[in-house]
Tab-separated table of C-alpha atoms in Angstrom:
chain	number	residue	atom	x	y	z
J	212	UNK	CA	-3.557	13.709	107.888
J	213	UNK	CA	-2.592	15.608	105.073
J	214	UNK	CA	-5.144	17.511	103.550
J	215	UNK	CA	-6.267	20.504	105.216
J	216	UNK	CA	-10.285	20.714	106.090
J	217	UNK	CA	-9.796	24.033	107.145
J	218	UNK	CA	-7.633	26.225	105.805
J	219	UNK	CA	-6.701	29.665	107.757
J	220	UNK	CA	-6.194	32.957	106.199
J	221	UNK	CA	-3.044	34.742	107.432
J	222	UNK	CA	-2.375	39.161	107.302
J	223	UNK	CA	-0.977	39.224	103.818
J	224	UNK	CA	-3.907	37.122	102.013
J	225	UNK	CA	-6.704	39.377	103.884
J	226	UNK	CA	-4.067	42.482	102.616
J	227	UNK	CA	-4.265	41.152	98.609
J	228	UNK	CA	-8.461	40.030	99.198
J	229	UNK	CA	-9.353	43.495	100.437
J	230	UNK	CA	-6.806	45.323	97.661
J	231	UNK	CA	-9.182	42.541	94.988
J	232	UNK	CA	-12.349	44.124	96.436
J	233	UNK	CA	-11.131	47.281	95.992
J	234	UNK	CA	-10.160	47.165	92.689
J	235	UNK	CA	-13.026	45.225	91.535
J	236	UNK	CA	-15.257	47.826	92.954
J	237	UNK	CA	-13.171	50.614	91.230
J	238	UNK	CA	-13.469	48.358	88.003
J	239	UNK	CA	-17.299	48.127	88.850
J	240	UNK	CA	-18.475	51.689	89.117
J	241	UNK	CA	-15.484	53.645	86.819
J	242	UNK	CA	-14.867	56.581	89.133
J	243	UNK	CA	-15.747	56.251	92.854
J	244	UNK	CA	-14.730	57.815	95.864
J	245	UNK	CA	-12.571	56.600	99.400
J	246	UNK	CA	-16.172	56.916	100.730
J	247	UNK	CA	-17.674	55.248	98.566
J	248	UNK	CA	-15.394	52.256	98.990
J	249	UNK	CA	-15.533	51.969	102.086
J	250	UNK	CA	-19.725	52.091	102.192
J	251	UNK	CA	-19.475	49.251	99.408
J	252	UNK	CA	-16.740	47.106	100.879
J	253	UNK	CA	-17.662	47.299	104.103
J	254	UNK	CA	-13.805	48.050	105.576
J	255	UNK	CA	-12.928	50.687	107.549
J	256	UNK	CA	-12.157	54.281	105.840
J	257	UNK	CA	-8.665	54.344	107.315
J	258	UNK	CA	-7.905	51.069	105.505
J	259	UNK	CA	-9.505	52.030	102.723
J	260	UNK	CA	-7.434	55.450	102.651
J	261	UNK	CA	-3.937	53.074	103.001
J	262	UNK	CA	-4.575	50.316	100.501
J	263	UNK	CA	-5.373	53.474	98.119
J	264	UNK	CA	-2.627	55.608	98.741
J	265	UNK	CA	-0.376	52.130	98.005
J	266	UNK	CA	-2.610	51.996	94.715
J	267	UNK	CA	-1.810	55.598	93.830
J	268	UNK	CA	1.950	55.234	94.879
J	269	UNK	CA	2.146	52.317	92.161
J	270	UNK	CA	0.760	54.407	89.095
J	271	UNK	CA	-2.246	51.903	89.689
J	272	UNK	CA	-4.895	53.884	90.597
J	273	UNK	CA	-5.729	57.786	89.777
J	274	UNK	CA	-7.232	60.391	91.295
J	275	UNK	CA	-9.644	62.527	89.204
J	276	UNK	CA	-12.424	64.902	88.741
J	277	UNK	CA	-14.456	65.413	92.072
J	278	UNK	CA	-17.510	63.691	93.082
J	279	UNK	CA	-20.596	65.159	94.750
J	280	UNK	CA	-22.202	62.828	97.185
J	281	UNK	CA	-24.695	62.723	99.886
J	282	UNK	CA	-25.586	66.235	101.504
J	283	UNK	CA	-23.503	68.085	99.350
J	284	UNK	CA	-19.997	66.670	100.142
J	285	UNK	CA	-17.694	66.575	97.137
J	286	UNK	CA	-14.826	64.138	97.168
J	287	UNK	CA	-11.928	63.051	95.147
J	288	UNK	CA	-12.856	61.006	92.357
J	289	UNK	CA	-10.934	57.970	91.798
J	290	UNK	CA	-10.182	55.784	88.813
J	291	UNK	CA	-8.112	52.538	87.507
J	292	UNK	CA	-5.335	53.576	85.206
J	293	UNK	CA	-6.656	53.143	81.382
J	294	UNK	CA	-3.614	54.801	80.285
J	295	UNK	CA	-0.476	52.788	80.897
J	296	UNK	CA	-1.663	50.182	81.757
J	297	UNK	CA	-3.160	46.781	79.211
J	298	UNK	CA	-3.988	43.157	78.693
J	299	UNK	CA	-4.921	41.040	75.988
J	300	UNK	CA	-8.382	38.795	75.333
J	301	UNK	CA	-8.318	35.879	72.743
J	302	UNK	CA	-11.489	34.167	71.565
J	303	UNK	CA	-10.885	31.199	69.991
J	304	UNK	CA	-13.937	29.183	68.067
J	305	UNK	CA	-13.769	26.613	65.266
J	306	UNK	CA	-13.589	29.167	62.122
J	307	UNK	CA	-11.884	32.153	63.451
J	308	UNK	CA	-9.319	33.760	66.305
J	309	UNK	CA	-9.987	37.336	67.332
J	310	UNK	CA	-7.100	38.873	69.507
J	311	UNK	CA	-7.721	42.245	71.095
J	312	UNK	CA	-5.986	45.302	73.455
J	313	UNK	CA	-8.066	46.264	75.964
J	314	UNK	CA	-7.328	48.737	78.714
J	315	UNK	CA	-8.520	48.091	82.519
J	316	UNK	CA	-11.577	49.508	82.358
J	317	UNK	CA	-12.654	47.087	79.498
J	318	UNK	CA	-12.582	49.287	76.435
J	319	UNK	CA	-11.459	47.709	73.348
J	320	UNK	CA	-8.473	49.792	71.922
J	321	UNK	CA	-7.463	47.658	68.880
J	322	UNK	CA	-8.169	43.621	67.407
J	323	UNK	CA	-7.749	41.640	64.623
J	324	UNK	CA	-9.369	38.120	63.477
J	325	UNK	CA	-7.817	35.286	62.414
J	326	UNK	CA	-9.015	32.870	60.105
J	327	UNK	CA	-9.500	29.114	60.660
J	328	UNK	CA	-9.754	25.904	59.453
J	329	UNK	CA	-11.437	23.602	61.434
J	330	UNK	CA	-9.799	20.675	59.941
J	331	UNK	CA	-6.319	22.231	60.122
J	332	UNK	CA	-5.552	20.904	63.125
J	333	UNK	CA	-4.335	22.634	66.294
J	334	UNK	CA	-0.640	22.722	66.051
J	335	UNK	CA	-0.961	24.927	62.782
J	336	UNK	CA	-4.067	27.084	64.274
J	337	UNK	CA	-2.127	28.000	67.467
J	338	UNK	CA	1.159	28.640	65.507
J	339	UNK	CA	-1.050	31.331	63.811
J	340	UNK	CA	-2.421	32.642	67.313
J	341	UNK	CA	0.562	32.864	68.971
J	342	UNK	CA	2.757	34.534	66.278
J	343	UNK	CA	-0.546	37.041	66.554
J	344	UNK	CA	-0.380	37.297	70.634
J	345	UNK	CA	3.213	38.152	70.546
J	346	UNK	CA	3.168	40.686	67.922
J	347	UNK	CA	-0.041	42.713	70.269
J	348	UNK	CA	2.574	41.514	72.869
J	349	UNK	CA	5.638	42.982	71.464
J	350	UNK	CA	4.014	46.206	70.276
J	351	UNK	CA	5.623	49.410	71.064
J	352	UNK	CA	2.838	51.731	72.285
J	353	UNK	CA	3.968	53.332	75.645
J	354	UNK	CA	1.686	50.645	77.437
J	355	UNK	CA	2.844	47.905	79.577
J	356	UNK	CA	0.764	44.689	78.940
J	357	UNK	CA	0.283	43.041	82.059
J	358	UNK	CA	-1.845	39.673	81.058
J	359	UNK	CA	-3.694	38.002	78.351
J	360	UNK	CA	-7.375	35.948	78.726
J	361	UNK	CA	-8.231	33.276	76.472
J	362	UNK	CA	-11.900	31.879	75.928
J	363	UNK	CA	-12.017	28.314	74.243
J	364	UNK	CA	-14.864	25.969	73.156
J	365	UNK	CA	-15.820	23.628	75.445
J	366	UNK	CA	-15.453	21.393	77.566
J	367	UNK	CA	-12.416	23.146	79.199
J	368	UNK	CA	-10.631	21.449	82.149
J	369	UNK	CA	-9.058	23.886	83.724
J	370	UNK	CA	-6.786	21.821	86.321
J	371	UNK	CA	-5.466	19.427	82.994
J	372	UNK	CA	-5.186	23.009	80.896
J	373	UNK	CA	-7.253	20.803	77.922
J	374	UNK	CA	-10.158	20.690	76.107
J	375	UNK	CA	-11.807	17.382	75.901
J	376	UNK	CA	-15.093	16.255	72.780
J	377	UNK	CA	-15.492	19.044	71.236
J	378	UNK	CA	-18.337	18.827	68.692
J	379	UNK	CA	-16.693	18.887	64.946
J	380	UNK	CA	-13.156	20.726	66.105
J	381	UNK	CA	-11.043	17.440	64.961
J	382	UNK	CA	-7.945	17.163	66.926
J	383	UNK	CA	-8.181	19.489	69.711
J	384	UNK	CA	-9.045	16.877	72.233
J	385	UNK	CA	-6.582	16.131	74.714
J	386	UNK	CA	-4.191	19.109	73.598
J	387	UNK	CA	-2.226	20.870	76.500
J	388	UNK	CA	-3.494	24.581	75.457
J	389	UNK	CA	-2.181	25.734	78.676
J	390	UNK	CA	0.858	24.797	78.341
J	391	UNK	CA	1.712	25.381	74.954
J	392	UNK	CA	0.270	29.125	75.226
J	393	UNK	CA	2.126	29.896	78.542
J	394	UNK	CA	5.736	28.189	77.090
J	395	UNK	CA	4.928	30.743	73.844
J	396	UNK	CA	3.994	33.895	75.413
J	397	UNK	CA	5.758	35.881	77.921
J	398	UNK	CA	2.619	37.337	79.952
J	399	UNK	CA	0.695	35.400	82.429
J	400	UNK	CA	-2.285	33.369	80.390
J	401	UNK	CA	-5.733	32.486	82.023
J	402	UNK	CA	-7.924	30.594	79.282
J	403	UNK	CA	-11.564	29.621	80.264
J	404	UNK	CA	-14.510	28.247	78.554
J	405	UNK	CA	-15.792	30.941	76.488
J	406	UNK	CA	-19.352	30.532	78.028
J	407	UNK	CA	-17.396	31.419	81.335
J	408	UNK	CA	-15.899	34.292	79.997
J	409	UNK	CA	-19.270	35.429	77.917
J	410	UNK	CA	-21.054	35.320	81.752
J	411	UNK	CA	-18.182	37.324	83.550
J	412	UNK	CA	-18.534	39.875	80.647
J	413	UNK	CA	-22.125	40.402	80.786
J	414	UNK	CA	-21.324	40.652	84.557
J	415	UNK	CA	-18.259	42.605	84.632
J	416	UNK	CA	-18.211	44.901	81.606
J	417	UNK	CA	-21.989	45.330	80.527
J	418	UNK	CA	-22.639	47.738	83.949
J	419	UNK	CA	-24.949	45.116	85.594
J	420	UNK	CA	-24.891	45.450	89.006
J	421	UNK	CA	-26.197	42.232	90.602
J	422	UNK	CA	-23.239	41.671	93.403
J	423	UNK	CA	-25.597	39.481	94.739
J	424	UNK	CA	-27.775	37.217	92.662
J	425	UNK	CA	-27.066	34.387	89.902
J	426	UNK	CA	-26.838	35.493	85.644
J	427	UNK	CA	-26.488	32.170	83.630
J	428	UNK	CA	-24.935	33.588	79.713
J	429	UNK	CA	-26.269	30.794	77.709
J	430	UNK	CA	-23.700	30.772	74.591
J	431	UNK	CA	-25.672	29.873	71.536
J	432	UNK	CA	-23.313	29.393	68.552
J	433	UNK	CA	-21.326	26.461	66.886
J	434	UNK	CA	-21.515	24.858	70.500
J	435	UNK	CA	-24.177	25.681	73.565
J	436	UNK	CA	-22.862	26.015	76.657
J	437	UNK	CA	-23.777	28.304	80.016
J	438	UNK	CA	-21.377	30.280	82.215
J	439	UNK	CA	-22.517	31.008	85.541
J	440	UNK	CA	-21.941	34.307	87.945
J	441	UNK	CA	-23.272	33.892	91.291
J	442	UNK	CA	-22.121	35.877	94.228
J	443	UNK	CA	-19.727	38.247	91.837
J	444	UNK	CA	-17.860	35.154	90.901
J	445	UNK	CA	-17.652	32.254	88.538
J	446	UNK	CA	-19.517	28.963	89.404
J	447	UNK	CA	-17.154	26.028	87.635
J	448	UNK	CA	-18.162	22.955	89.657
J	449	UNK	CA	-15.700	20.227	91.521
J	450	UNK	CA	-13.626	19.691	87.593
J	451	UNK	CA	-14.257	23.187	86.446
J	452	UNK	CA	-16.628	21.989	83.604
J	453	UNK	CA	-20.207	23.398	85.343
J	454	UNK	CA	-22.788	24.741	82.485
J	455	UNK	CA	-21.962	22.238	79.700
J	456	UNK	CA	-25.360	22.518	79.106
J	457	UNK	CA	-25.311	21.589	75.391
J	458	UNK	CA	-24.342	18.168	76.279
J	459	UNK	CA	-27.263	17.244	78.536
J	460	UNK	CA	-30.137	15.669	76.871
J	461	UNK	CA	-33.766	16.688	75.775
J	462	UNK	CA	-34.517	13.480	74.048
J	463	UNK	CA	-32.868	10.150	75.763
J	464	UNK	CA	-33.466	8.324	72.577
J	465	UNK	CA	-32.248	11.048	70.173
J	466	UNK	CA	-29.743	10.927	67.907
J	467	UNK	CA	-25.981	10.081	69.171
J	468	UNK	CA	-23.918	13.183	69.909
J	469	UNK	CA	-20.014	13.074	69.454
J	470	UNK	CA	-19.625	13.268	73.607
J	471	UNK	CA	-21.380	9.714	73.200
J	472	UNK	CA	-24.768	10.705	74.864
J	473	UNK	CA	-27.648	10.871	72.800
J	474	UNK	CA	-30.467	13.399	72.307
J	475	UNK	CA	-28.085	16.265	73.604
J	476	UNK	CA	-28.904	20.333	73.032
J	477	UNK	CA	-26.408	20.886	70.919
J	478	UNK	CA	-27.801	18.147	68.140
J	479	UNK	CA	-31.111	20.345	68.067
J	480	UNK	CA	-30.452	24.133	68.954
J	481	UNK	CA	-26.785	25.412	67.670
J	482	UNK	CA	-26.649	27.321	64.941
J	483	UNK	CA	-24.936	24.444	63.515
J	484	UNK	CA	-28.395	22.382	63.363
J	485	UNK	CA	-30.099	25.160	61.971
J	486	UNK	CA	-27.585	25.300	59.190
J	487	UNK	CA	-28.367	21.536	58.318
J	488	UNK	CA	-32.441	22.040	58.934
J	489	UNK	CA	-32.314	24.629	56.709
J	490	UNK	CA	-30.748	22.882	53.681
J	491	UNK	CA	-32.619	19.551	54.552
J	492	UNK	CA	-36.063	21.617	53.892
J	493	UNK	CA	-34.704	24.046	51.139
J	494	UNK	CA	-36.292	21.570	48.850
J	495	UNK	CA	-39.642	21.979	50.191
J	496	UNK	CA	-39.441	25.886	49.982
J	497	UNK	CA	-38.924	26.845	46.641
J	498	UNK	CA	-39.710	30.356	47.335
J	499	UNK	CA	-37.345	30.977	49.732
J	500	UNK	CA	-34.222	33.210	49.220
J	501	UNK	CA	-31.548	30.968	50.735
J	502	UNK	CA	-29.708	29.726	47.615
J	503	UNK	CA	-27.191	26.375	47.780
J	504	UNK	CA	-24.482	28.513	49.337
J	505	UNK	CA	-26.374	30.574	51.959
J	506	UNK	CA	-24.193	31.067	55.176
J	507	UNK	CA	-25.563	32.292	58.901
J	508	UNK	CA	-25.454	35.867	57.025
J	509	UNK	CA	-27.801	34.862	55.050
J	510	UNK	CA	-30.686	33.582	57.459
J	511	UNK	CA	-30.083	36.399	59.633
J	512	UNK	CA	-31.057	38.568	56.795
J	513	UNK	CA	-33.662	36.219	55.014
J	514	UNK	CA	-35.509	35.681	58.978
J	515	UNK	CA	-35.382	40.220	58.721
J	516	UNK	CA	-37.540	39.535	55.262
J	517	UNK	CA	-39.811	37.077	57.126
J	518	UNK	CA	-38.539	34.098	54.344
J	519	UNK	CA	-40.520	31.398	55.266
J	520	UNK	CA	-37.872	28.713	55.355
J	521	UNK	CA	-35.846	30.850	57.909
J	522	UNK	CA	-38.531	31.851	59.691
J	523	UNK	CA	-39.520	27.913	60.266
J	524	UNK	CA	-36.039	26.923	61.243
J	525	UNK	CA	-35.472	29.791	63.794
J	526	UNK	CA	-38.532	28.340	65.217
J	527	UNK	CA	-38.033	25.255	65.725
J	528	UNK	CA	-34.430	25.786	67.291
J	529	UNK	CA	-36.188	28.414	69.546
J	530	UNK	CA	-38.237	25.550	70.691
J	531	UNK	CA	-35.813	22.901	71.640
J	532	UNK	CA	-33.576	25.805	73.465
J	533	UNK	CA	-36.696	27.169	75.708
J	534	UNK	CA	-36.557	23.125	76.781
J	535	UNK	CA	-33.052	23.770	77.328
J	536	UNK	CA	-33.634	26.686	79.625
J	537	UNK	CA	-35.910	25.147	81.584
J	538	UNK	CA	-34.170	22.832	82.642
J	539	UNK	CA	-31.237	25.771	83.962
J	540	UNK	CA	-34.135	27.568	85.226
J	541	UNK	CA	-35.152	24.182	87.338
J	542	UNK	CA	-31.704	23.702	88.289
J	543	UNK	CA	-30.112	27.028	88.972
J	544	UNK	CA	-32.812	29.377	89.923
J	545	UNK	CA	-31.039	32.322	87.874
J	546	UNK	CA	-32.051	35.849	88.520
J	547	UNK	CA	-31.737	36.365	84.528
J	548	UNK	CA	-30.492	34.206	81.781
J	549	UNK	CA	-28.892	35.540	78.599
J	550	UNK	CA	-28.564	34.613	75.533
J	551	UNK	CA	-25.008	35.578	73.585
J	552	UNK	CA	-23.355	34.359	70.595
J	553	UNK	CA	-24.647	33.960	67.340
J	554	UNK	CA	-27.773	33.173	67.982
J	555	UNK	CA	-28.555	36.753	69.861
J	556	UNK	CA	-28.645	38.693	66.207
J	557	UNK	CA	-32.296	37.115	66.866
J	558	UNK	CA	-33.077	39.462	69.188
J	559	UNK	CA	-36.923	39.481	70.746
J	560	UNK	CA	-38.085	37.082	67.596
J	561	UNK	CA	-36.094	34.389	69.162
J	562	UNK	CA	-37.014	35.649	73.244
J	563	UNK	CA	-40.562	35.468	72.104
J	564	UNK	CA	-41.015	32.301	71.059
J	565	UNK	CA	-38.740	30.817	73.410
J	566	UNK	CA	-40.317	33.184	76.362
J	567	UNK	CA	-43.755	30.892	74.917
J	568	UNK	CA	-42.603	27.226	75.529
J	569	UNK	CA	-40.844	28.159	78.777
J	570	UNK	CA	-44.159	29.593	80.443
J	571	UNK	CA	-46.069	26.753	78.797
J	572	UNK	CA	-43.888	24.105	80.482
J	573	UNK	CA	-42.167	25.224	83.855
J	574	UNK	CA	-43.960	26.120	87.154
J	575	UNK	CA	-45.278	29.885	86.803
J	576	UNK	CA	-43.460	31.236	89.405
J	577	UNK	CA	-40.185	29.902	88.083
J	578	UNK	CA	-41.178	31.343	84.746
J	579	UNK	CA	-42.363	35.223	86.209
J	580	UNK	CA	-39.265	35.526	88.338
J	581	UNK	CA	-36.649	34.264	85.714
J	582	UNK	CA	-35.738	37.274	82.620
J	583	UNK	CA	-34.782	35.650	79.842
J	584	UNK	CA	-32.618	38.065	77.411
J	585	UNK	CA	-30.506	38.538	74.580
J	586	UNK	CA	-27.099	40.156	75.026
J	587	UNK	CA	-26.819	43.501	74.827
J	588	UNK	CA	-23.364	43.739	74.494
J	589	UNK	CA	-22.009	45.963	71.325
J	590	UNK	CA	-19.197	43.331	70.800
J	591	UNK	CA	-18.879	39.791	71.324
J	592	UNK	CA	-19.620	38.441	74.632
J	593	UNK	CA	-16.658	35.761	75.172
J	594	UNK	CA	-14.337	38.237	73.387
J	595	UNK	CA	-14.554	41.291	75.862
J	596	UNK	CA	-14.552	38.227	78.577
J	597	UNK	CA	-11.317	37.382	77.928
J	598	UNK	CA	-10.353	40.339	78.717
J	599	UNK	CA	-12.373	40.712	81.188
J	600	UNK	CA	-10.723	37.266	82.591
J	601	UNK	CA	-6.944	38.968	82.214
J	602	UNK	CA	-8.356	42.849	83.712
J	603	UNK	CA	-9.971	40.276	86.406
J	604	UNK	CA	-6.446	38.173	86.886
J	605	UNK	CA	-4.879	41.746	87.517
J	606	UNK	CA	-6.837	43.265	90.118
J	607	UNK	CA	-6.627	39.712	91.811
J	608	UNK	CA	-2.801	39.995	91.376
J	609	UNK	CA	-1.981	43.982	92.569
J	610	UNK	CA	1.153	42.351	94.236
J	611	UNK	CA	2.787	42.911	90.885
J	612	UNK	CA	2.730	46.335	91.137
J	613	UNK	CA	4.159	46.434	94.972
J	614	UNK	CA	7.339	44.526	93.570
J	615	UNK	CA	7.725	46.418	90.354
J	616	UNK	CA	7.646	49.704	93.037
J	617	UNK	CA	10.209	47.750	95.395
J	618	UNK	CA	12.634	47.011	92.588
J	619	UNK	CA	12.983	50.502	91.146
């Protein structure tokens, strides 16, 4: 019998998973102490003390400041190395690349965008984005860049490194992303669904600290999709692919979707279908302030002057994505779902009406325990998760730094 129903954990993978819970915690609350860690992790202070001094010993970790804790003890604050130390997050959507330095805390200490063509094909679009990567890569700045995360539309198949249907992005089915971004660039490359990587951001960077319960980061943009954190982890499902949300239906006999199902979320609440409501009843508002031209810009401002054309549109997407979340609320009993992306610049207009529908039409129970949000985030959500992914790939990896010590 080949495959292995259970599989045992021997002394150097518990070493690297308690040095990951370590550094995650570290990552968690900024500045902590060896007391602290060992209250939150659960291991013993003498290990604790070790796996820390190894940290310090490898320019990891830092000792700073001093911390006052319970009774009046003050202790030695400790912190991840911001200074030397980098990766790189990539968010990559149908009309533009941003690329971005962030530092192990999470910060954001340069980016740039990159314009896109959706029709340009992806041979020509990652050219572009990897000439970009190398040149944050290559950059001489008395840092060491240690990984890169990449968020992608969906859906994202992690074990085949592809995406596969996505909704107008011509040409990018079927092509090896993975592959072609780890031949180009000499870092190690995680790439994720950027719903994924909007969840573990909200999780990981935005200070909530729910170790314990289930966030669902609906991504409302171009595409819909929903990245799960349950546990302090991801939730991907048996093919990596769990939360592709936008492509389950509301309406069996709606109209055909490009995945080949019919009546599915995306065809009624991206920002995509608002675009096309919008000028398919500009006719029938001739007092609105949308002109031929208008872009997402535009609504967003003309919903601010309470334009009734905007206003109209807004709600009816609202509507068909409350129907949306109820059906994650009925399936995933979140703690809290939020809502990232585009579509957040809505704010509480859009929780309101959608906060409406979903205690008209789930059980009220479901409805009072479930928060239903916008992102509070200052930057995009699936950009600082890519980073987040690569800070996340580090800590998971501290190895590196015990060989890098070895060899000098």
């Amino acid at each position: 019998m080949n495959q292995k129903i259970f599989q045992g954990v021997n002394s150097n993978n518990v070493k690297e998973i308690n040095r990951t819970i370590l550094l995650r915690l570290m990552k968690k609350y900024e500045m902590c102490s060896r007391a602290d860690l060992a209250k939150n992790s659960g291991l013993q202070p003498a290990t604790v003390t070790n796996i820390v001094n190894d940290f310090i010993d490898w320019g990891l970790v830092k000792e700073t400041g001093i911390i006052n804790g319970n009774k009046g003890r003050r202790s030695i604050g400790l912190v991840l190395n911001a200074e030397d130390y980098v990766v790189l997050g990539v968010r990559i959507t149908r009309t533009y690349t941003q690329i971005g330095m962030f530092d192990l805390v999470g910060n954001v200490l340069a980016d740039t965008r990159i314009s896109l063509d959706r029709m340009e094909g992806p041979q020509s679009a990652l050219k572009k984005i990897v000439r970009k990567v190398n040149e944050m890569v290559n950059l001489d700045n008395g840092k060491k860049k240690l990984a890169i995360g990449v968020a992608v539309p969906g859906p994202y198949f992690p074990d085949e490194g592809k995406m596969h249907k996505l909704t107008e992005f011509p040409g990018w089915d079927d092509v090896s992303i993975n592959e072609i971004l780890c031949q180009s660039i000499d870092i190690p490359v995680m790439i994720d669904h950027d719903a994924n990587a909007g969840a573990f951001a909200e999780w990981w960077i935005s200070g909530n600290e729910n170790f314990h319960g289930t966030t669902i980061y609906l991504a409302v943009g171009e595409g819909i999709g929903a990245g799960i954190v349950t546990n302090g982890g991801l939730f991907r499902g048996s093919y990596g692919t769990a939360g592709e949300i936008g492509h389950a239906s509301i309406a069996f006999d709606g109209p055909k979707c490009e995945c080949g199902n019919r009546g599915c979320l995306t065809m009624y609440a991206s920002v995509l279908q608002m675009m096309r409501d919008i000028k398919e009843k500009r006719d029938d508002y001739p007092n609105t302030v949308l002109n031929e031209e208008f872009s997402f810009k535009d609504v967003v401002k003309a919903v601010k002057a309470q334009d009734e054309l905007a206003c109209a549109a807004l709600k009816k997407i609202s509507r068909y994505l409350a129907f949306g979340i109820i059906n994650i609320i009925c399936a995933y009993s979140p703690d809290e779902i939020i809502i990232g992306d585009q579509m957040s610049v809505f704010g509480d207009t859009l929780i309101g009406e959608i906060r409406k529908i979903v205690n008209q039409h789930t059980i009220a129970r479901f409805s009072e325990l479930t928060k239903i949000k916008t992102s509070e985030l200052e930057n995009d959500s699936a950009f600082l998760g890519a980073g987040a992914l690569a800070i996340d790939y580090v800590l998971k990896n501290s190895s590196m730094f015990e060989s890098k010590t070895k060899q000098v």
